[in-house]
GROMACS .gro file of C-alpha atoms in nm:
model
  329
    1MET     CA    1   0.000   0.000   0.000
    2ASP     CA    2   0.145   0.339  -0.101
    3GLU     CA    3   0.213   0.598   0.168
    4ALA     CA    4   0.009   0.916   0.178
    5PRO     CA    5   0.185   1.211   0.012
    6LYS     CA    6   0.401   1.421   0.246
    7ILE     CA    7   0.471   1.793   0.215
    8THR     CA    8   0.797   1.947   0.334
    9ILE     CA    9   0.877   2.319   0.334
   10PHE     CA   10   1.225   2.468   0.290
   11ALA     CA   11   1.196   2.844   0.333
   12TYR     CA   12   1.512   3.053   0.336
   13SER     CA   13   1.657   3.402   0.294
   14ASP     CA   14   2.003   3.548   0.344
   15ASP     CA   15   1.993   3.527   0.721
   16LYS     CA   16   1.713   3.286   0.808
   17PHE     CA   17   1.598   2.936   0.728
   18GLU     CA   18   1.307   2.718   0.825
   19GLU     CA   19   1.230   2.354   0.750
   20LYS     CA   20   0.891   2.215   0.837
   21ARG     CA   21   0.646   1.935   0.754
   22ILE     CA   22   0.300   2.072   0.674
   23LYS     CA   23  -0.036   1.907   0.615
   24LYS     CA   24  -0.194   2.148   0.367
   25LEU     CA   25  -0.044   2.334   0.075
   26GLU     CA   26  -0.209   2.659   0.173
   27GLU     CA   27   0.011   2.665   0.486
   28ALA     CA   28   0.307   2.732   0.254
   29LEU     CA   29   0.167   3.078   0.182
   30ASP     CA   30   0.263   3.176   0.539
   31TYR     CA   31   0.627   3.165   0.426
   32LYS     CA   32   0.594   3.383   0.117
   33ASP     CA   33   0.803   3.661   0.276
   34TYR     CA   34   1.115   3.442   0.255
   35ARG     CA   35   1.344   3.485  -0.044
   36VAL     CA   36   1.274   3.128  -0.163
   37VAL     CA   37   1.011   2.876  -0.058
   38TRP     CA   38   1.073   2.519  -0.173
   39ILE     CA   39   0.771   2.291  -0.137
   40ASN     CA   40   0.854   1.923  -0.182
   41ILE     CA   41   0.571   1.671  -0.214
   42ASP     CA   42   0.662   1.302  -0.180
   43GLY     CA   43   0.388   1.125  -0.371
   44ILE     CA   44   0.145   1.226  -0.644
   45GLY     CA   45  -0.121   1.412  -0.453
   46TYR     CA   46  -0.266   1.748  -0.353
   47LEU     CA   47  -0.328   1.822  -0.722
   48GLU     CA   48  -0.662   1.998  -0.673
   49GLU     CA   49  -0.519   2.192  -0.380
   50LEU     CA   50  -0.222   2.283  -0.600
   51LYS     CA   51  -0.460   2.426  -0.862
   52ASN     CA   52  -0.660   2.623  -0.608
   53THR     CA   53  -0.372   2.755  -0.397
   54PHE     CA   54  -0.115   2.841  -0.665
   55ARG     CA   55  -0.344   2.876  -0.965
   56VAL     CA   56  -0.144   2.634  -1.177
   57HIS     CA   57  -0.291   2.549  -1.515
   58ASP     CA   58  -0.513   2.243  -1.553
   59VAL     CA   59  -0.300   2.112  -1.843
   60THR     CA   60  -0.002   2.070  -1.609
   61VAL     CA   61  -0.210   1.873  -1.360
   62LYS     CA   62  -0.330   1.641  -1.636
   63ALA     CA   63   0.030   1.586  -1.745
   64ILE     CA   64   0.126   1.481  -1.392
   65LYS     CA   65  -0.163   1.235  -1.375
   66ARG     CA   66  -0.061   1.060  -1.698
   67ILE     CA   67   0.170   0.774  -1.597
   68LYS     CA   68   0.342   0.756  -1.936
   69SER     CA   69   0.396   1.129  -1.983
   70ARG     CA   70   0.716   1.226  -2.164
   71ALA     CA   71   0.949   1.496  -2.039
   72ARG     CA   72   0.796   1.832  -2.121
   73LEU     CA   73   0.819   2.203  -2.057
   74THR     CA   74   0.512   2.424  -2.027
   75ILE     CA   75   0.565   2.800  -2.020
   76LEU     CA   76   0.266   2.993  -1.893
   77LYS     CA   77   0.209   3.359  -1.820
   78ASP     CA   78   0.297   3.353  -1.452
   79HIS     CA   79   0.463   3.017  -1.390
   80LEU     CA   80   0.686   2.752  -1.538
   81PHE     CA   81   0.618   2.378  -1.537
   82ILE     CA   82   0.873   2.105  -1.610
   83LEU     CA   83   0.800   1.733  -1.610
   84LEU     CA   84   1.096   1.496  -1.628
   85HIS     CA   85   1.217   1.170  -1.479
   86GLN     CA   86   1.465   1.077  -1.210
   87VAL     CA   87   1.647   0.749  -1.280
   88TYR     CA   88   1.755   0.500  -1.014
   89GLU     CA   89   1.953   0.178  -1.019
   90LEU     CA   90   1.768  -0.131  -0.911
   91LYS     CA   91   1.884  -0.491  -0.899
   92GLY     CA   92   1.902  -0.605  -1.258
   93GLY     CA   93   1.815  -0.274  -1.422
   94LEU     CA   94   1.704   0.089  -1.401
   95LYS     CA   95   1.380   0.251  -1.293
   96LYS     CA   96   1.251   0.597  -1.366
   97GLU     CA   97   1.023   0.814  -1.157
   98ARG     CA   98   0.813   1.110  -1.269
   99THR     CA   99   0.918   1.441  -1.120
  100ALA     CA  100   0.715   1.760  -1.163
  101ILE     CA  101   0.869   2.101  -1.092
  102PHE     CA  102   0.685   2.433  -1.077
  103LEU     CA  103   0.841   2.779  -1.060
  104LYS     CA  104   0.608   3.061  -0.963
  105ASP     CA  105   0.734   3.387  -0.812
  106ASN     CA  106   0.955   3.284  -0.519
  107PHE     CA  107   0.796   2.939  -0.490
  108VAL     CA  108   0.953   2.620  -0.625
  109ILE     CA  109   0.728   2.313  -0.602
  110THR     CA  110   0.865   1.964  -0.661
  111MET     CA  111   0.655   1.651  -0.674
  112GLN     CA  112   0.774   1.293  -0.721
  113GLU     CA  113   0.604   0.958  -0.707
  114ARG     CA  114   0.754   0.839  -0.376
  115SER     CA  115   0.993   0.934  -0.098
  116GLY     CA  116   1.360   0.946  -0.187
  117ASP     CA  117   1.519   1.161  -0.455
  118VAL     CA  118   1.850   1.307  -0.573
  119PHE     CA  119   1.807   1.641  -0.394
  120ASN     CA  120   1.966   1.560  -0.057
  121SER     CA  121   2.289   1.746  -0.136
  122ILE     CA  122   2.082   2.058  -0.213
  123ARG     CA  123   1.892   2.023   0.115
  124GLU     CA  124   2.217   1.995   0.310
  125SER     CA  125   2.361   2.301   0.136
  126ILE     CA  126   2.053   2.505   0.224
  127ARG     CA  127   2.051   2.383   0.586
  128HIS     CA  128   2.417   2.470   0.643
  129ASN     CA  129   2.417   2.784   0.428
  130GLU     CA  130   2.670   2.640   0.183
  131GLY     CA  131   2.704   2.753  -0.176
  132LEU     CA  132   2.496   3.029  -0.332
  133PHE     CA  133   2.147   2.913  -0.239
  134ARG     CA  134   2.077   3.168   0.037
  135GLU     CA  135   2.210   3.447  -0.185
  136ARG     CA  136   2.011   3.359  -0.496
  137ASP     CA  137   1.644   3.350  -0.584
  138ALA     CA  138   1.409   3.066  -0.676
  139ASP     CA  139   1.536   3.047  -1.034
  140TYR     CA  140   1.879   2.935  -0.906
  141LEU     CA  141   1.714   2.663  -0.694
  142LEU     CA  142   1.528   2.544  -1.003
  143TYR     CA  143   1.857   2.523  -1.193
  144ALA     CA  144   2.019   2.329  -0.906
  145LEU     CA  145   1.731   2.078  -0.896
  146LEU     CA  146   1.751   2.017  -1.270
  147ASP     CA  147   2.129   1.984  -1.253
  148ALA     CA  148   2.100   1.729  -0.970
  149ILE     CA  149   1.864   1.516  -1.180
  150ILE     CA  150   2.100   1.525  -1.478
  151GLY     CA  151   2.407   1.475  -1.262
  152ASN     CA  152   2.257   1.157  -1.116
  153TYR     CA  153   2.304   0.991  -1.456
  154VAL     CA  154   2.683   1.016  -1.422
  155PRO     CA  155   2.739   0.753  -1.145
  156ILE     CA  156   2.483   0.527  -1.313
  157LEU     CA  157   2.670   0.544  -1.645
  158GLU     CA  158   3.006   0.503  -1.468
  159ASN     CA  159   2.875   0.182  -1.309
  160ILE     CA  160   2.760   0.059  -1.650
  161SER     CA  161   3.105   0.134  -1.794
  162SER     CA  162   3.270  -0.059  -1.510
  163GLN     CA  163   3.043  -0.357  -1.572
  164MET     CA  164   3.123  -0.351  -1.944
  165GLU     CA  165   3.497  -0.349  -1.875
  166THR     CA  166   3.454  -0.654  -1.652
  167LEU     CA  167   3.242  -0.825  -1.916
  168GLU     CA  168   3.496  -0.746  -2.188
  169ASN     CA  169   3.759  -0.950  -2.002
  170LYS     CA  170   3.506  -1.223  -1.933
  171VAL     CA  171   3.398  -1.245  -2.297
  172LEU     CA  172   3.757  -1.318  -2.404
  173LYS     CA  173   3.784  -1.600  -2.149
  174ASP     CA  174   3.436  -1.748  -2.121
  175LYS     CA  175   3.181  -1.802  -2.393
  176ASP     CA  176   2.886  -1.908  -2.180
  177LYS     CA  177   2.532  -1.784  -2.241
  178GLU     CA  178   2.524  -1.607  -1.902
  179THR     CA  179   2.784  -1.359  -2.028
  180LEU     CA  180   2.573  -1.285  -2.335
  181ARG     CA  181   2.264  -1.241  -2.116
  182ARG     CA  182   2.449  -0.986  -1.900
  183ILE     CA  183   2.564  -0.796  -2.210
  184HIS     CA  184   2.206  -0.773  -2.335
  185GLY     CA  185   2.099  -0.656  -1.988
  186ILE     CA  186   2.350  -0.371  -2.005
  187ARG     CA  187   2.231  -0.279  -2.355
  188ARG     CA  188   1.875  -0.255  -2.224
  189ARG     CA  189   1.988  -0.024  -1.943
  190ILE     CA  190   2.175   0.199  -2.186
  191LEU     CA  191   1.875   0.225  -2.417
  192PHE     CA  192   1.650   0.292  -2.115
  193ALA     CA  193   1.876   0.578  -2.004
  194ARG     CA  194   1.885   0.720  -2.356
  195ARG     CA  195   1.507   0.711  -2.395
  196THR     CA  196   1.472   0.887  -2.060
  197ILE     CA  197   1.723   1.166  -2.110
  198PHE     CA  198   1.691   1.233  -2.483
  199PRO     CA  199   1.362   1.431  -2.450
  200LEU     CA  200   1.541   1.667  -2.210
  201LEU     CA  201   1.733   1.812  -2.504
  202GLU     CA  202   1.413   1.970  -2.631
  203VAL     CA  203   1.305   2.069  -2.279
  204PHE     CA  204   1.629   2.253  -2.204
  205ARG     CA  205   1.651   2.400  -2.553
  206ARG     CA  206   1.311   2.561  -2.506
  207LEU     CA  207   1.394   2.657  -2.149
  208ARG     CA  208   1.698   2.861  -2.254
  209LEU     CA  209   1.522   3.014  -2.555
  210GLU     CA  210   1.163   3.066  -2.440
  211GLY     CA  211   1.184   3.048  -2.061
  212ARG     CA  212   1.461   3.301  -2.002
  213GLU     CA  213   1.216   3.556  -1.862
  214PHE     CA  214   1.174   3.336  -1.554
  215PHE     CA  215   1.550   3.351  -1.483
  216LYS     CA  216   1.756   3.645  -1.370
  217GLU     CA  217   2.053   3.745  -1.584
  218GLU     CA  218   2.300   3.595  -1.338
  219THR     CA  219   2.127   3.257  -1.367
  220GLN     CA  220   2.061   3.250  -1.741
  221GLY     CA  221   2.413   3.131  -1.815
  222TYR     CA  222   2.342   2.814  -1.621
  223LEU     CA  223   2.069   2.720  -1.870
  224GLU     CA  224   2.330   2.674  -2.141
  225GLU     CA  225   2.528   2.462  -1.896
  226LEU     CA  226   2.227   2.237  -1.841
  227TYR     CA  227   2.183   2.186  -2.214
  228ASN     CA  228   2.553   2.106  -2.257
  229HIS     CA  229   2.539   1.866  -1.964
  230VAL     CA  230   2.260   1.671  -2.132
  231MET     CA  231   2.461   1.662  -2.455
  232GLU     CA  232   2.761   1.524  -2.265
  233ILE     CA  233   2.547   1.255  -2.102
  234LEU     CA  234   2.405   1.157  -2.440
  235ASP     CA  235   2.758   1.137  -2.587
  236ILE     CA  236   2.856   0.901  -2.304
  237ILE     CA  237   2.545   0.691  -2.365
  238GLU     CA  238   2.619   0.670  -2.739
  239SER     CA  239   2.976   0.560  -2.664
  240GLN     CA  240   2.849   0.299  -2.421
  241ARG     CA  241   2.595   0.175  -2.675
  242ASP     CA  242   2.873   0.133  -2.931
  243MET     CA  243   3.084  -0.047  -2.671
  244ALA     CA  244   2.795  -0.278  -2.578
  245ASN     CA  245   2.736  -0.361  -2.945
  246GLY     CA  246   3.110  -0.423  -2.974
  247LEU     CA  247   3.094  -0.666  -2.683
  248VAL     CA  248   2.822  -0.862  -2.860
  249GLU     CA  249   3.036  -0.872  -3.175
  250ILE     CA  250   3.339  -0.983  -2.972
  251TYR     CA  251   3.131  -1.255  -2.809
  252TYR     CA  252   3.011  -1.397  -3.139
  253SER     CA  253   3.358  -1.352  -3.294
  254THR     CA  254   3.519  -1.557  -3.016
  255ILE     CA  255   3.251  -1.823  -3.056
  256SER     CA  256   3.310  -1.824  -3.431
  257MET     CA  257   3.687  -1.848  -3.385
  258ARG     CA  258   3.644  -2.137  -3.146
  259ILE     CA  259   3.417  -2.318  -3.391
  260ASN     CA  260   3.663  -2.252  -3.673
  261GLU     CA  261   3.944  -2.396  -3.460
  262ILE     CA  262   3.744  -2.709  -3.394
  263ILE     CA  263   3.651  -2.741  -3.761
  264ARG     CA  264   4.015  -2.694  -3.863
  265ILE     CA  265   4.131  -2.971  -3.629
  266LEU     CA  266   3.856  -3.203  -3.748
  267THR     CA  267   3.942  -3.121  -4.109
  268VAL     CA  268   4.310  -3.206  -4.051
  269VAL     CA  269   4.218  -3.534  -3.883
  270SER     CA  270   3.975  -3.618  -4.164
  271THR     CA  271   4.234  -3.528  -4.429
  272ILE     CA  272   4.492  -3.756  -4.267
  273PHE     CA  273   4.251  -4.046  -4.256
  274ILE     CA  274   4.138  -4.011  -4.617
  275PRO     CA  275   4.447  -4.190  -4.768
  276LEU     CA  276   4.451  -4.436  -4.479
  277THR     CA  277   4.087  -4.519  -4.540
  278PHE     CA  278   4.163  -4.556  -4.910
  279ILE     CA  279   4.439  -4.811  -4.836
  280THR     CA  280   4.230  -5.010  -4.589
  281GLY     CA  281   3.942  -4.999  -4.835
  282ILE     CA  282   4.151  -5.153  -5.112
  283TYR     CA  283   4.282  -5.428  -4.891
  284GLY     CA  284   3.939  -5.496  -4.759
  285MET     CA  285   3.824  -5.619  -5.102
  286ASN     CA  286   3.774  -5.995  -5.127
  287PHE     CA  287   3.970  -6.085  -5.443
  288ASN     CA  288   4.118  -6.436  -5.444
  289PRO     CA  289   4.489  -6.427  -5.547
  290ARG     CA  290   4.475  -6.799  -5.632
  291VAL     CA  291   4.241  -6.736  -5.922
  292SER     CA  292   4.470  -6.482  -6.087
  293PRO     CA  293   4.821  -6.348  -6.013
  294TYR     CA  294   4.674  -5.996  -6.058
  295ASN     CA  295   4.425  -6.042  -5.776
  296MET     CA  296   4.601  -5.862  -5.487
  297PRO     CA  297   4.929  -6.055  -5.477
  298GLU     CA  298   5.032  -5.846  -5.171
  299LEU     CA  299   4.807  -6.066  -4.958
  300ASN     CA  300   5.064  -6.343  -4.992
  301TRP     CA  301   5.364  -6.132  -4.886
  302TYR     CA  302   5.527  -6.250  -4.567
  303TYR     CA  303   5.561  -5.893  -4.426
  304GLY     CA  304   5.263  -5.748  -4.613
  305TYR     CA  305   5.061  -5.646  -4.303
  306PRO     CA  306   5.342  -5.472  -4.105
  307LEU     CA  307   5.467  -5.302  -4.424
  308THR     CA  308   5.118  -5.170  -4.492
  309LEU     CA  309   5.091  -5.036  -4.135
  310LEU     CA  310   5.433  -4.870  -4.168
  311ALA     CA  311   5.330  -4.716  -4.498
  312MET     CA  312   5.011  -4.583  -4.342
  313LEU     CA  313   5.209  -4.441  -4.047
  314ALA     CA  314   5.456  -4.277  -4.283
  315ILE     CA  315   5.173  -4.116  -4.480
  316ALA     CA  316   5.010  -3.983  -4.161
  317LEU     CA  317   5.338  -3.843  -4.024
  318GLY     CA  318   5.426  -3.696  -4.361
  319MET     CA  319   5.091  -3.517  -4.385
  320LEU     CA  320   5.127  -3.383  -4.026
  321TYR     CA  321   5.472  -3.249  -4.113
  322TYR     CA  322   5.334  -3.085  -4.426
  323PHE     CA  323   5.043  -2.922  -4.236
  324LYS     CA  324   5.284  -2.801  -3.969
  325ARG     CA  325   5.517  -2.652  -4.225
  326LYS     CA  326   5.227  -2.471  -4.391
  327GLU     CA  327   5.125  -2.345  -4.043
  328TRP     CA  328   4.785  -2.506  -4.070
  329LEU     CA  329   4.837  -2.656  -3.726
   0.00000   0.00000   0.00000
């Protein structure tokens, strides 16, 4: 059973700070005299209260309700709405979580599906008055939240890279199906990350072009940084996708080489036995030498059998020497 949504207030100015859990969104209006008021809602809830208290547009509320909503930016007359996804590592894969962010006046409202997010470092900085948060307005907090979401991709991708390096060594040693299954699992994670972050290119492009009016001049430069950060993440993902595809090719190449080695050995063995089989086939024919002197007179030789074996041995050794000299073995 899902927990009921929880609302936490972070209200701060240059010289004061307050953190509090509240029960109703309208209580946040009591803190409007602070420089910045950050309202964090753990869980998808309070949507009607959000519309009534902060006059957010109905289209943004509908976007939050849609489970399969893509990342999007909505620029309205008096507020900004961004919907994107936080990505987490789970056992065996990745999971994404919808995150809605509103910017209106000095209020920043964040809403995610459940408790736990990537904003703890921001909370600690605000609590201990570290960085520029207490000196800047709500637009800087919005930038920091977006940057934290994008920055969270970096350790995830670094872990994927580490796993691929381990698998690369394993592929060259082992050719079991479990290795191939793990490679395909990594490919799925890479594609999942790409599908999640790629729409942010359009979101941040529009944010820096159309949403600049919501950001002060001192913060506008950070918008370009966000866009470049997404581009860097996508470059890493493309490199990892190429590397994952390369691992699959290496896997099948090593399997193919192993099969070719086996086929080559079997071919050499078969080639050696072809003349030996020919000799034994001739002497396996039942011609009677008493009927005609041309009917296999060798059957009457005193040393016919050992001489035939020696001849067969000499042929086999001669062919092995020839193959070795040609570097076929």
